[in-house]
Amino acid sequence: MNSGAVLFVALAGISTFCASAFVAPTFSEIAYVVESQNAEGEDDGTSRSYALINIAFAFGFIVGSLLGGYLYTAIGVMWLYILLGVIFLIFTPYVFMFTGERGKFIVRSNQEK
């Protein structure tokens, strides 16, 4: 296997892992934000917030496929994966800034059942 193929497989694996690792914490964060913004017993709009994130995913798949195909023909597959990695690195700090309760990164509930 040549070095280009090894790098391609490594970058494809890393980008796939990062994309799939995004889903679980995103949905739990959406539930937390919706719960924190609404009073007890109020219609919280959880289903609406999940619908909006699904619309965003669908829009991303449509636009991403078209843009990815264009960029593949314009700059090639290697630069496409490098661009994707740079985008992941740029947006990683924002994930840490906007995740969890304000001022705390991980909050565990101490309530006993």
CSV table of C-alpha atoms in Angstrom, one decimal:
chain,number,residue,atom,x,y,z
A,1,MET,CA,0.0,0.0,0.0
A,2,ASN,CA,1.5,3.4,-0.9
A,3,SER,CA,1.8,6.3,1.5
A,4,GLY,CA,-1.0,8.3,-0.1
A,5,ALA,CA,-3.5,5.4,0.4
A,6,VAL,CA,-2.4,5.0,4.1
A,7,LEU,CA,-2.9,8.7,4.7
A,8,PHE,CA,-6.3,8.7,2.9
A,9,VAL,CA,-7.5,5.8,5.1
A,10,ALA,CA,-6.2,7.4,8.3
A,11,LEU,CA,-7.9,10.8,7.5
A,12,ALA,CA,-11.1,9.1,6.4
A,13,GLY,CA,-11.2,7.1,9.7
A,14,ILE,CA,-10.5,10.1,11.8
A,15,SER,CA,-13.1,12.3,10.1
A,16,THR,CA,-15.8,9.5,10.3
A,17,PHE,CA,-15.1,9.0,14.0
A,18,CYS,CA,-15.4,12.7,14.7
A,19,ALA,CA,-18.6,13.1,12.7
A,20,SER,CA,-20.2,10.1,14.5
A,21,ALA,CA,-19.0,11.1,17.9
A,22,PHE,CA,-20.8,14.4,17.5
A,23,VAL,CA,-24.3,13.0,17.5
A,24,ALA,CA,-24.8,11.6,21.0
A,25,PRO,CA,-23.5,14.6,23.0
A,26,THR,CA,-25.4,17.0,20.7
A,27,PHE,CA,-28.8,15.4,21.4
A,28,SER,CA,-28.2,15.3,25.1
A,29,GLU,CA,-27.1,18.9,25.1
A,30,ILE,CA,-30.2,19.9,23.1
A,31,ALA,CA,-32.4,18.2,25.8
A,32,TYR,CA,-30.5,20.0,28.6
A,33,VAL,CA,-30.8,23.4,27.0
A,34,VAL,CA,-34.5,23.0,26.2
A,35,GLU,CA,-35.1,21.8,29.8
A,36,SER,CA,-33.2,24.7,31.3
A,37,GLN,CA,-35.0,27.3,29.2
A,38,ASN,CA,-38.6,26.2,30.1
A,39,ALA,CA,-40.6,26.2,33.4
A,40,GLU,CA,-41.6,23.0,35.1
A,41,GLY,CA,-44.7,21.4,33.4
A,42,GLU,CA,-44.5,23.7,30.4
A,43,ASP,CA,-44.6,22.5,26.8
A,44,ASP,CA,-40.8,22.4,26.4
A,45,GLY,CA,-40.5,22.1,22.6
A,46,THR,CA,-38.1,19.1,22.7
A,47,SER,CA,-39.6,17.6,19.6
A,48,ARG,CA,-39.3,20.9,17.8
A,49,SER,CA,-35.6,21.2,18.8
A,50,TYR,CA,-34.9,17.6,17.6
A,51,ALA,CA,-36.7,18.3,14.4
A,52,LEU,CA,-34.6,21.4,13.8
A,53,ILE,CA,-31.3,19.5,14.3
A,54,ASN,CA,-32.5,16.8,11.9
A,55,ILE,CA,-33.3,19.5,9.3
A,56,ALA,CA,-29.8,20.9,9.8
A,57,PHE,CA,-28.3,17.4,9.3
A,58,ALA,CA,-30.4,16.9,6.2
A,59,PHE,CA,-29.4,20.3,4.8
A,60,GLY,CA,-25.8,19.5,5.6
A,61,PHE,CA,-25.9,16.2,3.7
A,62,ILE,CA,-27.4,17.8,0.6
A,63,VAL,CA,-25.2,20.9,0.5
A,64,GLY,CA,-22.1,18.9,1.7
A,65,SER,CA,-22.5,16.3,-1.0
A,66,LEU,CA,-22.7,18.9,-3.7
A,67,LEU,CA,-19.9,21.1,-2.3
A,68,GLY,CA,-17.7,18.0,-1.7
A,69,GLY,CA,-18.1,16.8,-5.2
A,70,TYR,CA,-17.2,20.2,-6.6
A,71,LEU,CA,-14.2,20.6,-4.3
A,72,TYR,CA,-13.1,17.1,-5.2
A,73,THR,CA,-12.9,18.0,-8.9
A,74,ALA,CA,-11.4,21.4,-8.1
A,75,ILE,CA,-8.7,20.6,-5.5
A,76,GLY,CA,-8.5,16.8,-5.2
A,77,VAL,CA,-9.3,14.3,-2.5
A,78,MET,CA,-6.2,14.9,-0.3
A,79,TRP,CA,-6.7,18.6,0.0
A,80,LEU,CA,-10.4,18.0,0.7
A,81,TYR,CA,-9.5,15.8,3.7
A,82,ILE,CA,-7.0,18.4,4.9
A,83,LEU,CA,-9.6,21.1,4.6
A,84,LEU,CA,-12.1,19.0,6.6
A,85,GLY,CA,-9.5,18.4,9.4
A,86,VAL,CA,-8.8,22.2,9.5
A,87,ILE,CA,-12.5,22.9,9.9
A,88,PHE,CA,-12.7,20.4,12.8
A,89,LEU,CA,-9.7,22.0,14.5
A,90,ILE,CA,-11.2,25.5,14.1
A,91,PHE,CA,-14.6,24.6,15.6
A,92,THR,CA,-13.3,22.4,18.4
A,93,PRO,CA,-12.8,25.3,20.9
A,94,TYR,CA,-16.4,26.4,20.3
A,95,VAL,CA,-17.6,23.0,21.4
A,96,PHE,CA,-15.8,23.4,24.7
A,97,MET,CA,-17.1,27.0,25.1
A,98,PHE,CA,-20.8,26.2,24.6
A,99,THR,CA,-21.1,22.7,26.1
A,100,GLY,CA,-22.6,22.2,29.5
A,101,GLU,CA,-23.7,24.5,32.2
A,102,ARG,CA,-22.2,28.0,32.1
A,103,GLY,CA,-18.8,28.0,33.8
A,104,LYS,CA,-18.7,24.3,34.2
A,105,PHE,CA,-17.5,21.7,31.7
A,106,ILE,CA,-19.0,18.5,33.2
A,107,VAL,CA,-21.9,18.6,35.7
A,108,ARG,CA,-23.0,15.5,37.5
A,109,SER,CA,-26.3,15.3,39.3
A,110,ASN,CA,-25.9,14.6,43.1
A,111,GLN,CA,-29.6,13.9,43.5
A,112,GLU,CA,-30.5,10.5,45.1
A,113,LYS,CA,-33.5,8.6,43.9
